[in-house]
Coordinates of C-alpha atoms and ligand atoms in Angstrom, one line a residue:
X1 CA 185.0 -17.8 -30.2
X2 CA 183.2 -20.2 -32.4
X3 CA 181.9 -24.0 -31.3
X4 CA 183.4 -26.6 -33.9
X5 CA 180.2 -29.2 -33.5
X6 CA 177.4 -26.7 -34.6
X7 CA 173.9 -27.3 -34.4
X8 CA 171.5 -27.8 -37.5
X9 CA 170.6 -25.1 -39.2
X10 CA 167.2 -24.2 -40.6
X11 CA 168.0 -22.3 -43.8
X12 CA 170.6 -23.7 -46.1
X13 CA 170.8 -19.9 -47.5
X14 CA 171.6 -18.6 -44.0
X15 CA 173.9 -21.0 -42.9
X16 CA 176.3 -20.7 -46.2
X17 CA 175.8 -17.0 -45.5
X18 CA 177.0 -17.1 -41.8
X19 CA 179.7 -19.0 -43.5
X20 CA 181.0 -16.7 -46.0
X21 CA 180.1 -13.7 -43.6
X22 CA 177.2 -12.3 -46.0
X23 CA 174.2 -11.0 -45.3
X24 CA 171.7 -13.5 -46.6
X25 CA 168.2 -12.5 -48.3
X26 CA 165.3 -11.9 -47.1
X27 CA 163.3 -15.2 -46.5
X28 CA 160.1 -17.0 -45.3
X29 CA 160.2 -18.4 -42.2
X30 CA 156.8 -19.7 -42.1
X31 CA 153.8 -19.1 -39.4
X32 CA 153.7 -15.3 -40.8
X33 CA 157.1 -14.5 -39.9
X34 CA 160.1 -13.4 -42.4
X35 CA 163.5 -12.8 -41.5
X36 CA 166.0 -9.5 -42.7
X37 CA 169.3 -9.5 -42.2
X38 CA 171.1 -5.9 -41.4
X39 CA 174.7 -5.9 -42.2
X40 CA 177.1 -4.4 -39.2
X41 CA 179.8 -2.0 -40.0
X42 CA 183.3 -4.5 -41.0
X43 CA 185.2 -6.0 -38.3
X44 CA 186.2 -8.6 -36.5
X45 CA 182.7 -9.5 -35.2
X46 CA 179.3 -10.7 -36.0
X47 CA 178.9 -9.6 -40.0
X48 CA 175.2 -8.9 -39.9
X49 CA 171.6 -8.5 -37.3
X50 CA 168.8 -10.9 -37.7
X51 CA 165.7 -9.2 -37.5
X52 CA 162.4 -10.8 -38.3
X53 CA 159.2 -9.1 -39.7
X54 CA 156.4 -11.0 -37.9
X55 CA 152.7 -10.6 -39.4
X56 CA 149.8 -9.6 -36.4
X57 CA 146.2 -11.4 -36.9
X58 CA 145.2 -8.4 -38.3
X59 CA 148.0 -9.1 -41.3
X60 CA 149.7 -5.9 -40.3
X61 CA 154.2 -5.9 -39.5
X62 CA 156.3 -5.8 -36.1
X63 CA 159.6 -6.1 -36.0
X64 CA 162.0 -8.1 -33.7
X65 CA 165.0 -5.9 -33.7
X66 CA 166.1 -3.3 -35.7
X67 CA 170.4 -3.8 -36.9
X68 CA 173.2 -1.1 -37.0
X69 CA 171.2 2.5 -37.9
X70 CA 172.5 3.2 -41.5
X71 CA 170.3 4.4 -44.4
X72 CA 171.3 1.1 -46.2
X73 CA 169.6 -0.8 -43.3
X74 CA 166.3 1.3 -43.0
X75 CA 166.5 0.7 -47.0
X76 CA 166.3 -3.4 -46.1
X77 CA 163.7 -3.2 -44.2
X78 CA 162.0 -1.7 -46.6
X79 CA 162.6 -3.6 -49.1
X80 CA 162.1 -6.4 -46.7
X81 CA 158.1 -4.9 -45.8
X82 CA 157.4 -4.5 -49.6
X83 CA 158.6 -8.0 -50.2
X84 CA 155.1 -8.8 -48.7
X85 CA 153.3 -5.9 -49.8
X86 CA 153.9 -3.8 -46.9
X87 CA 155.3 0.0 -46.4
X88 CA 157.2 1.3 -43.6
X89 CA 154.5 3.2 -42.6
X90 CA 152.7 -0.5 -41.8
X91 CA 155.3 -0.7 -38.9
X92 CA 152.9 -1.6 -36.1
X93 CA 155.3 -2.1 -33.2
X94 CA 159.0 -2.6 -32.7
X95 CA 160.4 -5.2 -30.2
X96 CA 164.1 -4.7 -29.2
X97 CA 166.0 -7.5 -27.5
X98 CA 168.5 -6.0 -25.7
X99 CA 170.7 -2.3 -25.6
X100 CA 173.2 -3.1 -28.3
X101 CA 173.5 -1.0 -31.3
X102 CA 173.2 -3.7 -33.9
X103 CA 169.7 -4.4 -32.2
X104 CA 168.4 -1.4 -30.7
X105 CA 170.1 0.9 -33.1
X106 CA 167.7 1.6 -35.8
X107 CA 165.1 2.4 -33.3
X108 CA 164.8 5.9 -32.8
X109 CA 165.1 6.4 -36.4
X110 CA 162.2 4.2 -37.1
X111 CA 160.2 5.2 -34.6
X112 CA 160.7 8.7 -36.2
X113 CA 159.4 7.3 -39.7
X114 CA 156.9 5.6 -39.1
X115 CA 155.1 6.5 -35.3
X116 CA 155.9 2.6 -34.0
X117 CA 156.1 2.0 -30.3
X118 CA 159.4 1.0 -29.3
X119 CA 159.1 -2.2 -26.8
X120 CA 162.0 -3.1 -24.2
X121 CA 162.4 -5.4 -21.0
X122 CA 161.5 -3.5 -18.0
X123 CA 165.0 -4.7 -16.9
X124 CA 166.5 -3.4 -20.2
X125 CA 165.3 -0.1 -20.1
X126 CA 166.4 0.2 -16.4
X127 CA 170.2 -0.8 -17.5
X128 CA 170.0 2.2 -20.5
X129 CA 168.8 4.5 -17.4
X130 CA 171.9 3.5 -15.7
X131 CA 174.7 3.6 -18.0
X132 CA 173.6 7.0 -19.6
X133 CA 173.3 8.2 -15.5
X134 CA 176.5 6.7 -14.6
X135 CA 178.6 7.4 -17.7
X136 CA 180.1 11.2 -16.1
X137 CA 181.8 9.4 -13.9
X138 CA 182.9 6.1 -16.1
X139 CA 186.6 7.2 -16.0
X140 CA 186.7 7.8 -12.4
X141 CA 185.3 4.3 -11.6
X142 CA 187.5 2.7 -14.2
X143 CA 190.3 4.1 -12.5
X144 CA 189.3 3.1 -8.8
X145 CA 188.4 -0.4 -10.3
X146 CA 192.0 -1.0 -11.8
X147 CA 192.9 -0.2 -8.6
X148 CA 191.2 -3.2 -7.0
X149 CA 192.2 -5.8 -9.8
X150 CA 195.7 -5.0 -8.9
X151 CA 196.6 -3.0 -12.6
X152 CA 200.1 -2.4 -12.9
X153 CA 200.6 1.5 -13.1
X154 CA 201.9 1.8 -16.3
X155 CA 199.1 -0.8 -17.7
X156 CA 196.2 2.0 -15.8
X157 CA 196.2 4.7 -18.7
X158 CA 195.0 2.2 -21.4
X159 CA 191.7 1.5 -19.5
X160 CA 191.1 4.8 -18.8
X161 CA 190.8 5.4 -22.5
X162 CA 188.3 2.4 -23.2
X163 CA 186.5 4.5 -20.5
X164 CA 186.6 7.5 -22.0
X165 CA 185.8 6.2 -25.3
X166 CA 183.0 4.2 -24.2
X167 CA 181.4 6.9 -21.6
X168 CA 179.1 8.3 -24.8
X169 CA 176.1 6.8 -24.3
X170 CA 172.8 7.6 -26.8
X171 CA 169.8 8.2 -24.0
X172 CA 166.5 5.8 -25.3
X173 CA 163.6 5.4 -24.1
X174 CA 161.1 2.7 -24.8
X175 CA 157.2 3.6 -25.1
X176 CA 156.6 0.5 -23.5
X177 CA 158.4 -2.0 -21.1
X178 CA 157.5 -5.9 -20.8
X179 CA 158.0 -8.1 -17.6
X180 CA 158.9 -12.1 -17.6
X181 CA 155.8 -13.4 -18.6
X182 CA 154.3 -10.6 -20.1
X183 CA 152.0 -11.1 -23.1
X184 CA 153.1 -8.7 -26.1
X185 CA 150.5 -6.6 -27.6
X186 CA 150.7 -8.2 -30.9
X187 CA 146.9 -8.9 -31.8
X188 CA 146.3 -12.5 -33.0
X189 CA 149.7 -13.6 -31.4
X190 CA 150.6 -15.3 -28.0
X191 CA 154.0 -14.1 -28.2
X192 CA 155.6 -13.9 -24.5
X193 CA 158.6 -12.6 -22.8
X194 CA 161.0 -14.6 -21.4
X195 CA 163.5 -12.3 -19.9
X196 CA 166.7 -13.8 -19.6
X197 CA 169.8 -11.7 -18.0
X198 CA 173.3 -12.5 -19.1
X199 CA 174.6 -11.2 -22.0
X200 CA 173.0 -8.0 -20.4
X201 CA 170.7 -7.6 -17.4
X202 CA 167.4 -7.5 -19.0
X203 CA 168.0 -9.4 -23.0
X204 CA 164.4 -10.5 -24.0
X205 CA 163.9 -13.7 -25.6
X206 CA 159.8 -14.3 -26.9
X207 CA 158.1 -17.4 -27.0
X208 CA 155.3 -18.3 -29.6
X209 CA 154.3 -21.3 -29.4
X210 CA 151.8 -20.8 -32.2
X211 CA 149.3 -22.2 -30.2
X212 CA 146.8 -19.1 -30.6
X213 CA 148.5 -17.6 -33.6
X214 CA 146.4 -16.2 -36.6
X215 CA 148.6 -14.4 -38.4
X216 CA 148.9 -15.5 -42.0
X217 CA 151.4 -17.5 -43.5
X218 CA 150.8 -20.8 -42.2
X219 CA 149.4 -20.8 -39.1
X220 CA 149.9 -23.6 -36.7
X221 CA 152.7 -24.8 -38.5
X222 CA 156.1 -23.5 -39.7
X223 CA 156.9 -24.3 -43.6
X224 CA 159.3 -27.0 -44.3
X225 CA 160.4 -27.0 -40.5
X226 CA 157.5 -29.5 -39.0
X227 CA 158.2 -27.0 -35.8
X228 CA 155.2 -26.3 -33.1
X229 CA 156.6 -23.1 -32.3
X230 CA 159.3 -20.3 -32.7
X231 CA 161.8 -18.9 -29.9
X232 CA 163.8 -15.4 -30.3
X233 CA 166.3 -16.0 -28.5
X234 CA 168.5 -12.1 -29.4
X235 CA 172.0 -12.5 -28.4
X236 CA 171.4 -14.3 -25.6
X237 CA 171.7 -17.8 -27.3
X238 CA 173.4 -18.2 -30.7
X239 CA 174.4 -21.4 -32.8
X240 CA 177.9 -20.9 -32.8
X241 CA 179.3 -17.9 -31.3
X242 CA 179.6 -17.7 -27.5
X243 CA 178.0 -14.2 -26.6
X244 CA 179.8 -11.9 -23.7
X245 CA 178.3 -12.1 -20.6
X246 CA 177.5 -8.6 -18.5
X247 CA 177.9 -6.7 -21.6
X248 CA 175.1 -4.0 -20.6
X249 CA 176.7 -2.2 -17.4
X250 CA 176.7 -2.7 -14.3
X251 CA 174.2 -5.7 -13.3
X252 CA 172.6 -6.4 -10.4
X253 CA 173.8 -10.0 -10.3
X254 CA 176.6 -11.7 -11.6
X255 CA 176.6 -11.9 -15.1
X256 CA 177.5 -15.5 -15.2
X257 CA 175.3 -16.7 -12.5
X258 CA 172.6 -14.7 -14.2
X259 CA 173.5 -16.4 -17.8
X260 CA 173.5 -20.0 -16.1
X261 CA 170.1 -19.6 -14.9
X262 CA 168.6 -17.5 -18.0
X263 CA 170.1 -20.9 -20.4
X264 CA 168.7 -23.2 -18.1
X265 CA 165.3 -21.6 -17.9
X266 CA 165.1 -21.0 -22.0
X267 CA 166.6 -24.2 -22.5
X268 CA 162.8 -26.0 -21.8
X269 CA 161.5 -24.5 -25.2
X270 CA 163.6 -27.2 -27.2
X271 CA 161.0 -27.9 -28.9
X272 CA 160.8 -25.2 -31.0
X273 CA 162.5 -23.4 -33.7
X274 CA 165.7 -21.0 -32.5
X275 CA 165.5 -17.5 -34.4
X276 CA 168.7 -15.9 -33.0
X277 CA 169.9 -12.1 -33.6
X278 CA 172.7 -13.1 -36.0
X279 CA 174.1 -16.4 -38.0
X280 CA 171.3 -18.4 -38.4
X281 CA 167.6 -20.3 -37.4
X282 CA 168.4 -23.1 -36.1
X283 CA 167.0 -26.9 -34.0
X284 CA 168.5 -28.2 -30.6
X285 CA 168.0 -25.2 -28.2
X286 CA 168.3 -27.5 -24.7
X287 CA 171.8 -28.7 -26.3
X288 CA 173.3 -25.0 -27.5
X289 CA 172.1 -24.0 -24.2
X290 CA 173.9 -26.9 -22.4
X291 CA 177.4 -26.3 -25.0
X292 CA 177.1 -22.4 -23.5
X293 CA 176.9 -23.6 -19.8
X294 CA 179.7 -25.7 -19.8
X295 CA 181.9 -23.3 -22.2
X296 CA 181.1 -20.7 -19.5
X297 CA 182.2 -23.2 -16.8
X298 CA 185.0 -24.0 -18.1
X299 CA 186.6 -20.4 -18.4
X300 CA 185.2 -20.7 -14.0
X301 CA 187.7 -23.9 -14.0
X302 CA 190.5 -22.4 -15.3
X303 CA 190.4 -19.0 -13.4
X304 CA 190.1 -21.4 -10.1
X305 CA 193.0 -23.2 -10.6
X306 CA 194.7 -20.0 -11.7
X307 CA 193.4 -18.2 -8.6
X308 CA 194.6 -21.4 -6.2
X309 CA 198.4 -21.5 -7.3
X310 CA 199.0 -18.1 -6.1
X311 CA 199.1 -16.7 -3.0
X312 CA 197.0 -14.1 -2.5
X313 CA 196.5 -13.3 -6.2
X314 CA 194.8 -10.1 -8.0
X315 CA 192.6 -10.4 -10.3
X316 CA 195.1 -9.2 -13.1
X317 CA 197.6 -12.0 -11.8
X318 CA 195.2 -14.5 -12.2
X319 CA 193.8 -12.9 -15.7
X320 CA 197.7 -13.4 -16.7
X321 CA 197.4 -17.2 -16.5
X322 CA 194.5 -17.9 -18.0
X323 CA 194.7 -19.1 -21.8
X324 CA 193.4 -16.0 -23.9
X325 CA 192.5 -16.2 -27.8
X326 CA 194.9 -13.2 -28.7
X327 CA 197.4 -14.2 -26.0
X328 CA 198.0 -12.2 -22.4
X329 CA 201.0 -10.4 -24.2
X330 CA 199.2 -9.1 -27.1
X331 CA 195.9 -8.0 -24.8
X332 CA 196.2 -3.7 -25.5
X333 CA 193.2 -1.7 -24.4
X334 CA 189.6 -2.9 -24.6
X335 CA 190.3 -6.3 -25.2
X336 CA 192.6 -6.4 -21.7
X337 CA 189.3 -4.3 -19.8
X338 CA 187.4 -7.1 -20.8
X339 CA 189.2 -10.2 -19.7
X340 CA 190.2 -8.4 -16.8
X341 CA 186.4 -7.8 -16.0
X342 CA 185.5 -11.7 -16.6
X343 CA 188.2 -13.0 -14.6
X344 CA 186.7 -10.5 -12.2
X345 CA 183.1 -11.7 -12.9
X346 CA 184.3 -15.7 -12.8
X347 CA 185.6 -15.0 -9.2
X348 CA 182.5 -13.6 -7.6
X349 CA 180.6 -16.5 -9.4
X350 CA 182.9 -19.4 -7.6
X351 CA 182.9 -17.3 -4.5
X352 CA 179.2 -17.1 -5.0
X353 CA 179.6 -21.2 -5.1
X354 CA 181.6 -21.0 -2.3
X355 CA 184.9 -22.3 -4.0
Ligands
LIG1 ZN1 174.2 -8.7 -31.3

């Protein structure tokens, strides 16, 4: 779902790209930090990653995210590095966002190539532990859940299959793990983690402020932009496109809860430029934050008044009356699991409220 009143962009070139669902060219994004866009296989999604090469003091590459693996990808990057007179072998670290495979996909295979550390939120690498732990026994759990949320029999078998088909999980494991706070060890950089749950339980948003940065480019300043800083902000806040919420297994909180605090607590860096993992860089992070929130709560409002004209409802009688892009009827499969598990996830949030 898309926002009608979107926020400006930074790059004329990205923004006509987002548009016309291309993946845009590499560009300069000033402050020693260049953008490369990773096309994701077609569909109804998201058409491409953005990842961002970002130059240490010492002048040498990490990457923020690494896109759908595909040899045409690792090829972009590539092409991306020598752009600035780098190989892939420069690759000094790679930062991942969150567990998704158009973001931590190309990892492994990069890591292979060129001997980079793979960094992760503690949180992040903890949720990976758990799905590829838990994923035996997805089908099983599926099946008690539809249970609970009051499935009609003949409605069960079609979740069991988005279980099945989603139980094959690709173990990872990071080389190193970053807590809230946390400095990354990008030398020349005060880049920081801001961990903010939601989209799923440990997404990683970093912070650099620019205040201490060295890295070439134009330090201090970002080109054309007259920004005092740069916020990556992953999936967890884009310029148009509302992002799922507990997309990364089962999370300690609730999902929405979790995503109401994570926007309010990233919502302070307003002052800086947004570089998100797909469309494109963009001003007014306190506002897109504050759009999300109430888009979010809106979605609570309906499934409460849904919820309060039945008597004693389940959670697939409620998910019946709720308004639904592709309409209740036409809901088949995965798309049914997952508005079955947000009306699930917007209950325990109002009963979390007390409503
Ligand atoms: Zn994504």
């Amino acid at each position: 779902m898309t926002d009608e009143v979107a926020p400006p962009a930074l790059s004329e070139a990205e923004l006509r790209a987002s548009a016309s669902r291309t993946a845009p060219a590499s560009e300069d994004a000033g402050g020693g930090i260049s953008t490369v866009a990773l096309p994701l296989p077609p569909g109804p999604n998201v058409p491409y990653t953005l990842a961002y090469l970002v130059a240490d003091g010492d002048g040498a590459p990490h990457l923020i995210d690494t896109g759908w693996d595909s040899p045409d990808n690792l090829e972009r990057v590539e092409r991306a590095l020598a752009a600035r007179g780098w190989r892939l072998s420069d690759l000094s670290s790679i930062v991942v966002t969150h567990l998704h495979s158009d973001h931590l996909g190309m990892a492994a295979a990069l890591r292979e190539r060129t001997g980079a550390p793979v960094l992760l939120s503690r949180a992040e690498q903890a949720s990976i532990d758990a799905l590829v732990g838990s994923a035996p026994t997805w089908v099983e759990r599926a099946r008690e859940r539809a249970g609970g949320w009051g499935v009609p029999a003949d409605r069960i078998p079609e979740l069991l299959e988005v279980a099945e088909r989603a139980a094959h999980v690709t173990p990872f494991r990071a080389d190193a793990l970053v807590d809230d706070g946390d400095t990354l060890p990008i030398p020349g950089r005060s880049l920081r983690a801001v961990v903010t749950p939601g989209h799923t339980p440990g997404s990683l948003c970093l912070v650099d402020d620019l205040d201490d940065s060295v890295g070439p480019g134009s330090p201090g300043s970002l080109d054309g932009s007259g920004g005092s800083g740069v916020v990556f902000t992953g999936d967890h806040v884009l310029p148009t496109v509302y992002s799922g919420l507990g997309l990364g297994g089962p999370s300690p909180r609730n999902a929405l809860t979790a995503m109401l605090d994570s926007l309010s607590r990233i919502a302070q860096y307003d002052a800086l430029d947004v570089l998100p993992g797909h469309e494109y860089r963009f001003r007014g992070l306190a506002d897109r934050c504050a759009r999300i929130a109430r888009h979010h709560l809106r979605r609570s409002e309906e499934v409460a008044r849904a919820r309060d004209t039945l008597a004693d409802p389940t959670v697939f009688e409620i998910a019946s009356r709720v308004s639904w892009s592709p309409g209740w009827e036409n809901m088949r499969g995965f798309v049914l699991q997952s508005a079955l598990q947000q009306t699930a996830m917007h209950l325990e949030h109002l009963m979390e409220e007390d409503r």
